[in-house]
Amino acid sequence: MSSRSRTIAEGQDRAPSVAHADVRELRGPLLVVGGAEGVGWDEFAEIDSPDGAVRHGLVLEVRGDLATLQVLEPTDGLALGGLEVRFGGQPLHIPVGRGWLGRACNGRGAPLDSGPPVGGSLVRPINGWPLNPIHREPPQEPVVTGISAVDALMTVVKGQKLPIFSVPGLAHLDLATQIAAQATASGSSFLVVFAAMGMTHADIAFVRDRLEERSSASELVLFLNAADDPVIERILTPRIALTVAEHLAYEEGVDVLVIMSDMTSYAEAVREVAAARGEIPARRGYPGYLYSDLASIYERCGRVRGREGSVTIMPVLTMPAGDITHPVPDLTGYITEGQIVLSADVAARGIYPPVDVLSSLSRLMRSGVGEGRTRKDHLHVSAQALSALARARQTAELAELVGTAAMSETDQSYLAYREMLEKELLNQGRSEARKINDTLNRVWRALGSLPRRELNMIPQALVEQYLPEEGELP
Amino acid sequence: MAGVTDAAGGRRAGRIVRVNGPLVEVEGLEGLAILELVRLGPHGISGETISVTGTRAIVQAYEYTGGLACGDRVDGTGSPLAGLLGPGLLGGVFDGLLRPLSSESLWLTAERDEGVLSGGVAKTWNFSPTAALGNEVSPGDLLGVITGSGSLEHRVLVPSTTAGEITWVSGPAPLRLSDPVARVGEREVALGERWPIRRARPFRERTADVAPLHTGQRVLDLMFPLPLGAAAAVPGGFGTGKTLLLQQIAKWSSADVIVYVGCGERGNEMADVLAGLSELEDIRTGGRLIDRTVIIANTSNMPMMAREASVYTGLTVAEYFRDMGYDALVIADSTSRWAEALREFANRNGELPAEEGYPASLASNLAAFYERAGRVVTLGGRVGSVTVVGAVSPPGGDMTEPVTTDTERFVRSLWLLDPDLAYARHYPAVSWSGSFTRDLDAIAVWHGTNGNEAWASQRTRASVILSEADRLAALAEVIGTTSLPGHERVTILGGRLLREGVLRQNALSRNDGYCSTEKGIALLGLALAAVDTCHELIDRGVSAATIEQADYGLVLRAAEETASDDAAGVVGRQETLLRRLAELA
Ligand SMILES: Nc1ncnc2c1ncn2[C@@H]1O[C@H](COP(=O)(O)OP(=O)(O)OP(=O)(O)O)[C@@H](O)[C@H]1O
Ligand SMILES: [Mg+2]
């Protein structure tokens, strides 16, 4: 058995039992084996081929003595004769524990670094179980990403699921990696699990390089499924990542951030299996259960009453043709608690990270910021900053028609505000981590470009306390 | 494979011959009825028979079917999927099959207890009889009451199939759900009642009387009111504010009992509803809001088919309280997830799809669901109602998709959420041009007889101003505001006063999260009075620009600066406002 397969087998309670050689059908990623009565639905299996390679499969259907498997590795070159299928007697389990920390593995959990396979006696099923909603604790503490645009205007809250919507070519990976490198929370320790699905080798190299420090501090687990790795394996990658994260969070009491990139590649793998099974498609060829399938991943975020630790999920997804109504971003938006939207227009203005702050929203922000969490002016100042930016954007459109000179002084101050906000707050260095105080002070400095009477969404006392005096303005 | 008979219980058993996710095919169970509850595999997970052919049947499973294998046994139960109704519902949190989640462990594995309402089987409730020995009773008659279950008096009624003379009745006593409260003729009536969730509970007749459900949300109560016993749908793309609107209605509506069905949505939201309702005081009873609420939680990661059952469970619970003479409100977030569960199963079952993969029966299923709403005279002669409000989540925000278009046909009110309004942070983002209410006339009559004669005419004026303002604003974008005549510019201003001063309502605001009927009417009156005065000013030669630049803070901040039910405070602003406007001349 190769080391790759052993990793998974070690997660099994029972050793793979009887071998079934009666393979009847091979179709795309599907394999049908006979004589399989007694095999359970969703069981995990290993498939040996005559050349010694070991493939892995999950049972999609049992019918009489036939079992249909979804094979995780490519099936090209396989022939009906000579195959042996061994069933594990249970759904796929993996070992969990701190042994994963600092490791880099492939999309199925086999080591890519020089270390031994991650083992351990504690195993968990990769699908997890639904968390009883009455045991959930509503999320209410911030995760500080060190990115001003995010921390000030769309604060991530421990236990939240907040995706990054992007289009190919924008700096979403830079942003996700920067968050993974910098994020902290108030708890005792903070760990990051990074799951890559269908990422290019260049991107993977970039991620590994940027996260090297976290990795050597044993604060990081990498699960990397590359663009040329088996497509179907991607169905496992986020689940394995979350199983490791859930254990660390709820049993070890750690705050864990799980970054998953790119969910569009994941969904394509789901579509491929559905198509091979001849399932009736809903929209754009994606199966009707894509919503529930994505929810079974995203809903694994959260906090548990009476326990330390949290799972925060940040999926990254590229919207095909920038279309937010495409099923993957659309269904994601229906499940997650807000979204961070990146836009080419913002990138074109030379801003990194290119966050379109007006289209972005963290739905849980209101319970995660304020006195004792970030700062007492936070919610007010962010609402004011956004509303002023919306007005500034309208004013800028008008300015294009009538020219700046023809505009009122107030309108001109809004244009100045936008410049300031972009320069002071939204634009940031790729390895610059800002403290929350610094970030909020930057918002105030930008608001300082507006006449004081325009700050009507902030209580007077806070304006007195935080608005910089004339002289202090740059 | 032959069926086997359980030696001990004599129950019928068969074998599993196919498992495909929640679809399980079984063989050898003789006499299996459609919609019969069956127990699958070694853990006895619940399933329901969907179709029967010869000795084979298709079963829809309500739990994760991982590990189920061909050859595993399956047992028939002889009864349909039913929920246990009784005291202990109010304040409780249940799954889609009405099993209490409060007694479940952290992780919901397939090995579930058959729990029994909150407090379990052993819990007792204080029963006080109201019927006496020898009374002739018929279905729906009152046998006694329970106090201490939620904030309402819990009425124990004669079941719908029972009538005759009371031959025994329990004295005042603590009773368990399984204990008898009375004997009617030969038949024992237990405190708890099992009811098949898919069967509507019977009533005497629907009433024609119309009265509005007060929601506390102005845009609904003033513009698109909903009668008690009617159904409303809230379609909107993600993030347009469906859940927040529904939660506001759950917190503040005038219904006696709220059944909140979280159907395939977020776990964090359920935790939030639970925490929110537990903190809030019920203005009517002084208790907590949670004590008049039943939460049915089937989040998106819980088994999909239980989502399908959960909406019927919610309706059954609401009907149970309706029969006691209460106004119950079912809130379902989101009906689209329920429809997706229907589609999922139909597809696995190889049914021919109609539109977008949905089965052809989608429309009739939706119709049947919404038709269980109604304001009725119960079997016992009380008046009670079940009102239904369902969220609809159209994929891609596309309002032409099947669930949205079919739903529109069967509801009395449609509260359409507009993504542009939500994007501009105008909440609730209920579109005034795309929403409708079919019962306007009847509700106008109700307001007329309840001392608000002006309601109907004011509503009409507001609706005209809003649509005129939209039309003129679009025109102004092309030709410039300054090219419009004065009266038209006042209409645009009027649209803004109505939108920002009346319709907009911040759910998170202390004063404005809820708005009483009178305060809503007063706010509308205030905005309309401002518009009237502005038109007069135009007639008196005041320039539109002067009028536009006046300070309308008295209108725009009235909702926020006066208490939720302070209609007088709003009316009190009118004089100052009109005087200041008059000074412009
Ligand atoms: N009435 C309101 N007052 C204030 N904020 C609101 C209101 N309605 C919506 N919002 C804002 O919009 C966000 C999204 O609202 P909500 O969760 O109700 O959307 P939804 O339509 O249910 O979305 P989904 O379909 O994804 O569940 C909220 O988190 C809140 O920030
Ligand atoms: Mg919602």
PDB file of C-alpha atoms in Angstrom, chain A residues 8-222:
ATOM      1  CA  ILE A   8      -6.780   7.346   4.876  1.00  0.00           C
ATOM      2  CA  ALA A   9      -6.780   3.723   5.929  1.00  0.00           C
ATOM      3  CA  GLU A  10      -5.361   4.697   9.289  1.00  0.00           C
ATOM      4  CA  GLY A  11      -8.497   6.646   9.861  1.00  0.00           C
ATOM      5  CA  GLN A  12     -10.570   3.514   9.593  1.00  0.00           C
ATOM      6  CA  ASP A  13     -11.610   1.540  12.626  1.00  0.00           C
ATOM      7  CA  ARG A  14     -11.913  -1.638  10.695  1.00  0.00           C
ATOM      8  CA  ALA A  15      -9.384  -2.754   8.136  1.00  0.00           C
ATOM      9  CA  PRO A  16     -10.819  -2.992   4.642  1.00  0.00           C
ATOM     10  CA  SER A  17     -12.433  -6.389   4.523  1.00  0.00           C
ATOM     11  CA  VAL A  18     -13.504  -8.732   1.743  1.00  0.00           C
ATOM     12  CA  ALA A  19     -12.315  -7.859  -1.729  1.00  0.00           C
ATOM     13  CA  HIS A  20     -14.931  -7.700  -4.475  1.00  0.00           C
ATOM     14  CA  ALA A  21     -13.576  -8.424  -7.918  1.00  0.00           C
ATOM     15  CA  ASP A  22     -16.849  -8.380  -9.824  1.00  0.00           C
ATOM     16  CA  VAL A  23     -16.561  -4.902 -11.363  1.00  0.00           C
ATOM     17  CA  ARG A  24     -19.402  -4.567 -13.898  1.00  0.00           C
ATOM     18  CA  GLU A  25     -19.165  -1.058 -15.221  1.00  0.00           C
ATOM     19  CA  LEU A  26     -16.806   1.932 -15.500  1.00  0.00           C
ATOM     20  CA  ARG A  27     -18.282   5.240 -16.560  1.00  0.00           C
ATOM     21  CA  GLY A  28     -16.403   8.505 -16.048  1.00  0.00           C
ATOM     22  CA  PRO A  29     -15.724   8.749 -12.328  1.00  0.00           C
ATOM     23  CA  LEU A  30     -18.238   5.972 -11.580  1.00  0.00           C
ATOM     24  CA  LEU A  31     -17.598   2.300 -10.937  1.00  0.00           C
ATOM     25  CA  VAL A  32     -20.261  -0.380 -10.413  1.00  0.00           C
ATOM     26  CA  VAL A  33     -19.317  -3.504  -8.516  1.00  0.00           C
ATOM     27  CA  GLY A  34     -21.383  -6.667  -8.043  1.00  0.00           C
ATOM     28  CA  GLY A  35     -21.650  -9.089  -5.148  1.00  0.00           C
ATOM     29  CA  ALA A  36     -21.716  -6.167  -2.787  1.00  0.00           C
ATOM     30  CA  GLU A  37     -24.749  -7.001  -0.679  1.00  0.00           C
ATOM     31  CA  GLY A  38     -24.276  -5.746   2.854  1.00  0.00           C
ATOM     32  CA  VAL A  39     -22.245  -2.764   1.732  1.00  0.00           C
ATOM     33  CA  GLY A  40     -23.678   0.406   3.266  1.00  0.00           C
ATOM     34  CA  TRP A  41     -24.523   3.662   1.529  1.00  0.00           C
ATOM     35  CA  ASP A  42     -21.779   6.318   1.742  1.00  0.00           C
ATOM     36  CA  GLU A  43     -19.160   3.702   2.706  1.00  0.00           C
ATOM     37  CA  PHE A  44     -15.564   4.321   1.825  1.00  0.00           C
ATOM     38  CA  ALA A  45     -13.658   1.840  -0.347  1.00  0.00           C
ATOM     39  CA  GLU A  46     -10.243   1.183  -1.792  1.00  0.00           C
ATOM     40  CA  ILE A  47      -9.810  -0.015  -5.347  1.00  0.00           C
ATOM     41  CA  ASP A  48      -6.695  -1.985  -6.310  1.00  0.00           C
ATOM     42  CA  SER A  49      -5.740  -2.203  -9.930  1.00  0.00           C
ATOM     43  CA  PRO A  50      -3.348  -4.743 -11.486  1.00  0.00           C
ATOM     44  CA  ASP A  51      -0.558  -2.155 -11.841  1.00  0.00           C
ATOM     45  CA  GLY A  52      -0.453  -1.812  -8.054  1.00  0.00           C
ATOM     46  CA  ALA A  53      -2.084   1.618  -7.887  1.00  0.00           C
ATOM     47  CA  VAL A  54      -4.662   2.181  -5.162  1.00  0.00           C
ATOM     48  CA  ARG A  55      -7.666   4.352  -5.829  1.00  0.00           C
ATOM     49  CA  HIS A  56     -10.383   5.426  -3.435  1.00  0.00           C
ATOM     50  CA  GLY A  57     -14.126   5.572  -3.739  1.00  0.00           C
ATOM     51  CA  LEU A  58     -17.344   6.478  -1.973  1.00  0.00           C
ATOM     52  CA  VAL A  59     -20.558   4.509  -2.330  1.00  0.00           C
ATOM     53  CA  LEU A  60     -23.208   6.608  -4.092  1.00  0.00           C
ATOM     54  CA  GLU A  61     -25.876   3.943  -4.345  1.00  0.00           C
ATOM     55  CA  VAL A  62     -26.487   0.361  -3.304  1.00  0.00           C
ATOM     56  CA  ARG A  63     -29.054  -1.622  -5.201  1.00  0.00           C
ATOM     57  CA  GLY A  64     -29.514  -5.346  -4.708  1.00  0.00           C
ATOM     58  CA  ASP A  65     -26.007  -6.737  -4.835  1.00  0.00           C
ATOM     59  CA  LEU A  66     -24.648  -3.779  -6.848  1.00  0.00           C
ATOM     60  CA  ALA A  67     -22.787  -0.844  -5.407  1.00  0.00           C
ATOM     61  CA  THR A  68     -22.078   2.313  -7.415  1.00  0.00           C
ATOM     62  CA  LEU A  69     -18.902   4.116  -6.381  1.00  0.00           C
ATOM     63  CA  GLN A  70     -17.583   7.539  -7.103  1.00  0.00           C
ATOM     64  CA  VAL A  71     -13.859   7.088  -7.721  1.00  0.00           C
ATOM     65  CA  LEU A  72     -11.711   9.919  -6.440  1.00  0.00           C
ATOM     66  CA  GLU A  73      -8.795   9.407  -8.811  1.00  0.00           C
ATOM     67  CA  PRO A  74      -8.934   9.406 -12.605  1.00  0.00           C
ATOM     68  CA  THR A  75     -10.290   6.164 -13.988  1.00  0.00           C
ATOM     69  CA  ASP A  76      -8.500   6.345 -17.332  1.00  0.00           C
ATOM     70  CA  GLY A  77      -6.593   3.222 -18.156  1.00  0.00           C
ATOM     71  CA  LEU A  78      -8.754   1.085 -15.888  1.00  0.00           C
ATOM     72  CA  ALA A  79     -10.278  -2.080 -17.313  1.00  0.00           C
ATOM     73  CA  LEU A  80     -13.011  -4.180 -15.823  1.00  0.00           C
ATOM     74  CA  GLY A  81     -10.811  -7.203 -15.214  1.00  0.00           C
ATOM     75  CA  GLY A  82      -8.298  -7.382 -12.416  1.00  0.00           C
ATOM     76  CA  LEU A  83      -9.821  -4.689 -10.207  1.00  0.00           C
ATOM     77  CA  GLU A  84     -10.470  -5.397  -6.569  1.00  0.00           C
ATOM     78  CA  VAL A  85     -12.743  -3.273  -4.422  1.00  0.00           C
ATOM     79  CA  ARG A  86     -12.373  -3.421  -0.636  1.00  0.00           C
ATOM     80  CA  PHE A  87     -15.028  -1.716   1.473  1.00  0.00           C
ATOM     81  CA  GLY A  88     -14.144  -0.067   4.771  1.00  0.00           C
ATOM     82  CA  GLY A  89     -17.435  -0.789   6.449  1.00  0.00           C
ATOM     83  CA  GLN A  90     -18.073   2.861   7.265  1.00  0.00           C
ATOM     84  CA  PRO A  91     -17.948   6.365   5.787  1.00  0.00           C
ATOM     85  CA  LEU A  92     -14.513   7.889   5.337  1.00  0.00           C
ATOM     86  CA  HIS A  93     -12.900   8.749   8.657  1.00  0.00           C
ATOM     87  CA  ILE A  94      -9.668  10.644   9.166  1.00  0.00           C
ATOM     88  CA  PRO A  95      -7.448  11.028  12.179  1.00  0.00           C
ATOM     89  CA  VAL A  96      -7.812  14.361  13.962  1.00  0.00           C
ATOM     90  CA  GLY A  97      -5.601  16.219  16.392  1.00  0.00           C
ATOM     91  CA  ARG A  98      -2.686  18.566  16.682  1.00  0.00           C
ATOM     92  CA  GLY A  99      -0.567  16.263  14.542  1.00  0.00           C
ATOM     93  CA  TRP A 100      -1.849  18.124  11.486  1.00  0.00           C
ATOM     94  CA  LEU A 101      -0.374  21.437  12.580  1.00  0.00           C
ATOM     95  CA  GLY A 102       2.534  22.620  10.505  1.00  0.00           C
ATOM     96  CA  ARG A 103       1.861  19.989   7.851  1.00  0.00           C
ATOM     97  CA  ALA A 104       1.319  20.336   4.121  1.00  0.00           C
ATOM     98  CA  CYS A 105      -0.831  17.625   2.571  1.00  0.00           C
ATOM     99  CA  ASN A 106      -2.605  16.928  -0.668  1.00  0.00           C
ATOM    100  CA  GLY A 107      -6.345  17.243  -1.111  1.00  0.00           C
ATOM    101  CA  ARG A 108      -6.883  13.869   0.513  1.00  0.00           C
ATOM    102  CA  GLY A 109      -4.661  14.411   3.506  1.00  0.00           C
ATOM    103  CA  ALA A 110      -1.559  12.545   2.326  1.00  0.00           C
ATOM    104  CA  PRO A 111       1.697  14.362   3.103  1.00  0.00           C
ATOM    105  CA  LEU A 112       3.303  16.590   0.507  1.00  0.00           C
ATOM    106  CA  ASP A 113       6.085  17.541   2.880  1.00  0.00           C
ATOM    107  CA  SER A 114       8.776  15.127   3.965  1.00  0.00           C
ATOM    108  CA  GLY A 115       6.943  14.105   7.126  1.00  0.00           C
ATOM    109  CA  PRO A 116       5.187  10.797   7.824  1.00  0.00           C
ATOM    110  CA  PRO A 117       1.464  10.396   7.242  1.00  0.00           C
ATOM    111  CA  VAL A 118      -0.591  12.059   9.935  1.00  0.00           C
ATOM    112  CA  GLY A 119      -1.957   9.386  12.217  1.00  0.00           C
ATOM    113  CA  GLY A 120      -3.455   9.123  15.631  1.00  0.00           C
ATOM    114  CA  SER A 121      -6.032   7.088  17.419  1.00  0.00           C
ATOM    115  CA  LEU A 122      -8.741   9.745  17.364  1.00  0.00           C
ATOM    116  CA  VAL A 123     -10.743   9.522  14.143  1.00  0.00           C
ATOM    117  CA  ARG A 124     -13.792  11.394  12.888  1.00  0.00           C
ATOM    118  CA  PRO A 125     -16.058  10.984   9.843  1.00  0.00           C
ATOM    119  CA  ILE A 126     -15.253  13.633   7.262  1.00  0.00           C
ATOM    120  CA  ASN A 127     -18.891  14.578   6.756  1.00  0.00           C
ATOM    121  CA  GLY A 128     -19.214  15.444  10.422  1.00  0.00           C
ATOM    122  CA  TRP A 129     -22.661  15.674  11.984  1.00  0.00           C
ATOM    123  CA  PRO A 130     -25.089  18.592  11.985  1.00  0.00           C
ATOM    124  CA  LEU A 131     -24.513  20.801  14.998  1.00  0.00           C
ATOM    125  CA  ASN A 132     -27.682  20.925  17.087  1.00  0.00           C
ATOM    126  CA  PRO A 133     -28.790  24.539  16.570  1.00  0.00           C
ATOM    127  CA  ILE A 134     -29.789  24.978  20.187  1.00  0.00           C
ATOM    128  CA  HIS A 135     -26.191  24.326  21.226  1.00  0.00           C
ATOM    129  CA  ARG A 136     -24.935  27.136  19.028  1.00  0.00           C
ATOM    130  CA  GLU A 137     -23.704  30.317  20.606  1.00  0.00           C
ATOM    131  CA  PRO A 138     -24.482  33.386  18.464  1.00  0.00           C
ATOM    132  CA  PRO A 139     -21.127  34.713  17.147  1.00  0.00           C
ATOM    133  CA  GLN A 140     -20.081  37.945  18.828  1.00  0.00           C
ATOM    134  CA  GLU A 141     -16.330  38.443  18.944  1.00  0.00           C
ATOM    135  CA  PRO A 142     -14.246  39.881  16.152  1.00  0.00           C
ATOM    136  CA  VAL A 143     -11.493  38.198  14.193  1.00  0.00           C
ATOM    137  CA  VAL A 144      -8.941  40.913  13.466  1.00  0.00           C
ATOM    138  CA  THR A 145      -7.563  40.406   9.978  1.00  0.00           C
ATOM    139  CA  GLY A 146      -5.249  43.407  10.002  1.00  0.00           C
ATOM    140  CA  ILE A 147      -6.827  44.497   6.710  1.00  0.00           C
ATOM    141  CA  SER A 148      -8.387  47.920   7.262  1.00  0.00           C
ATOM    142  CA  ALA A 149     -11.146  47.675   4.680  1.00  0.00           C
ATOM    143  CA  VAL A 150     -12.350  44.421   6.221  1.00  0.00           C
ATOM    144  CA  ASP A 151     -11.850  45.206   9.895  1.00  0.00           C
ATOM    145  CA  ALA A 152     -13.420  48.650   9.694  1.00  0.00           C
ATOM    146  CA  LEU A 153     -16.340  48.086   7.366  1.00  0.00           C
ATOM    147  CA  MET A 154     -17.105  44.348   7.219  1.00  0.00           C
ATOM    148  CA  THR A 155     -15.692  42.882  10.398  1.00  0.00           C
ATOM    149  CA  VAL A 156     -15.343  39.112  10.433  1.00  0.00           C
ATOM    150  CA  VAL A 157     -16.834  37.566  13.551  1.00  0.00           C
ATOM    151  CA  LYS A 158     -15.646  34.324  15.181  1.00  0.00           C
ATOM    152  CA  GLY A 159     -17.888  31.512  14.026  1.00  0.00           C
ATOM    153  CA  GLN A 160     -19.045  33.359  10.900  1.00  0.00           C
ATOM    154  CA  LYS A 161     -18.932  32.247   7.273  1.00  0.00           C
ATOM    155  CA  LEU A 162     -17.908  35.129   5.054  1.00  0.00           C
ATOM    156  CA  PRO A 163     -16.905  34.473   1.444  1.00  0.00           C
ATOM    157  CA  ILE A 164     -14.669  36.471  -0.862  1.00  0.00           C
ATOM    158  CA  PHE A 165     -16.341  36.916  -4.265  1.00  0.00           C
ATOM    159  CA  SER A 166     -13.873  37.694  -6.999  1.00  0.00           C
ATOM    160  CA  VAL A 167     -13.247  37.390 -10.708  1.00  0.00           C
ATOM    161  CA  PRO A 168     -10.273  35.698 -12.353  1.00  0.00           C
ATOM    162  CA  GLY A 169      -7.283  37.995 -12.440  1.00  0.00           C
ATOM    163  CA  LEU A 170      -7.985  39.937  -9.247  1.00  0.00           C
ATOM    164  CA  ALA A 171      -5.958  39.704  -6.060  1.00  0.00           C
ATOM    165  CA  HIS A 172      -8.319  37.425  -4.113  1.00  0.00           C
ATOM    166  CA  LEU A 173      -5.604  34.923  -3.356  1.00  0.00           C
ATOM    167  CA  ASP A 174      -3.308  37.663  -2.104  1.00  0.00           C
ATOM    168  CA  LEU A 175      -6.084  38.888   0.146  1.00  0.00           C
ATOM    169  CA  ALA A 176      -7.045  35.427   1.414  1.00  0.00           C
ATOM    170  CA  THR A 177      -3.410  34.586   2.066  1.00  0.00           C
ATOM    171  CA  GLN A 178      -2.778  37.877   3.796  1.00  0.00           C
ATOM    172  CA  ILE A 179      -5.770  37.248   6.052  1.00  0.00           C
ATOM    173  CA  ALA A 180      -4.518  33.721   6.725  1.00  0.00           C
ATOM    174  CA  ALA A 181      -1.105  35.095   7.619  1.00  0.00           C
ATOM    175  CA  GLN A 182      -2.239  37.963   9.831  1.00  0.00           C
ATOM    176  CA  ALA A 183      -5.560  37.060  11.423  1.00  0.00           C
ATOM    177  CA  THR A 184      -5.808  36.934  15.192  1.00  0.00           C
ATOM    178  CA  ALA A 185      -8.579  36.797  17.760  1.00  0.00           C
ATOM    179  CA  SER A 186      -8.840  37.331  21.476  1.00  0.00           C
ATOM    180  CA  GLY A 187      -8.690  33.601  22.347  1.00  0.00           C
ATOM    181  CA  SER A 188      -5.664  31.748  23.645  1.00  0.00           C
ATOM    182  CA  SER A 189      -4.438  30.657  20.238  1.00  0.00           C
ATOM    183  CA  PHE A 190      -5.415  31.064  16.633  1.00  0.00           C
ATOM    184  CA  LEU A 191      -4.970  28.479  13.917  1.00  0.00           C
ATOM    185  CA  VAL A 192      -5.515  28.478  10.179  1.00  0.00           C
ATOM    186  CA  VAL A 193      -6.564  25.595   7.957  1.00  0.00           C
ATOM    187  CA  PHE A 194      -6.091  26.356   4.286  1.00  0.00           C
ATOM    188  CA  ALA A 195      -7.851  24.134   1.751  1.00  0.00           C
ATOM    189  CA  ALA A 196      -6.930  24.627  -1.890  1.00  0.00           C
ATOM    190  CA  MET A 197      -9.147  23.143  -4.574  1.00  0.00           C
ATOM    191  CA  GLY A 198      -7.963  23.155  -8.166  1.00  0.00           C
ATOM    192  CA  MET A 199      -5.332  25.813  -7.621  1.00  0.00           C
ATOM    193  CA  THR A 200      -2.420  26.203 -10.034  1.00  0.00           C
ATOM    194  CA  HIS A 201       1.031  25.162  -8.879  1.00  0.00           C
ATOM    195  CA  ALA A 202       2.169  28.762  -9.117  1.00  0.00           C
ATOM    196  CA  ASP A 203      -0.620  29.841  -6.762  1.00  0.00           C
ATOM    197  CA  ILE A 204       0.112  26.985  -4.405  1.00  0.00           C
ATOM    198  CA  ALA A 205       3.783  27.950  -4.294  1.00  0.00           C
ATOM    199  CA  PHE A 206       2.740  31.528  -3.545  1.00  0.00           C
ATOM    200  CA  VAL A 207       0.456  30.447  -0.700  1.00  0.00           C
ATOM    201  CA  ARG A 208       3.081  28.187   0.841  1.00  0.00           C
ATOM    202  CA  ASP A 209       5.643  30.909   0.643  1.00  0.00           C
ATOM    203  CA  ARG A 210       3.440  33.577   2.189  1.00  0.00           C
ATOM    204  CA  LEU A 211       2.268  31.308   4.987  1.00  0.00           C
ATOM    205  CA  GLU A 212       5.686  29.876   5.782  1.00  0.00           C
ATOM    206  CA  GLU A 213       5.924  31.732   9.074  1.00  0.00           C
ATOM    207  CA  ARG A 214       2.564  30.493  10.344  1.00  0.00           C
ATOM    208  CA  SER A 215       3.406  27.017   9.196  1.00  0.00           C
ATOM    209  CA  SER A 216       6.727  26.839  11.001  1.00  0.00           C
ATOM    210  CA  ALA A 217       5.001  28.159  14.118  1.00  0.00           C
ATOM    211  CA  SER A 218       2.688  25.132  13.832  1.00  0.00           C
ATOM    212  CA  GLU A 219      -0.333  27.375  13.418  1.00  0.00           C
ATOM    213  CA  LEU A 220      -1.251  26.176   9.953  1.00  0.00           C
ATOM    214  CA  VAL A 221      -2.520  23.105   8.141  1.00  0.00           C
ATOM    215  CA  LEU A 222      -2.421  23.011   4.361  1.00  0.00           C
TER     216      LEU A 222
END
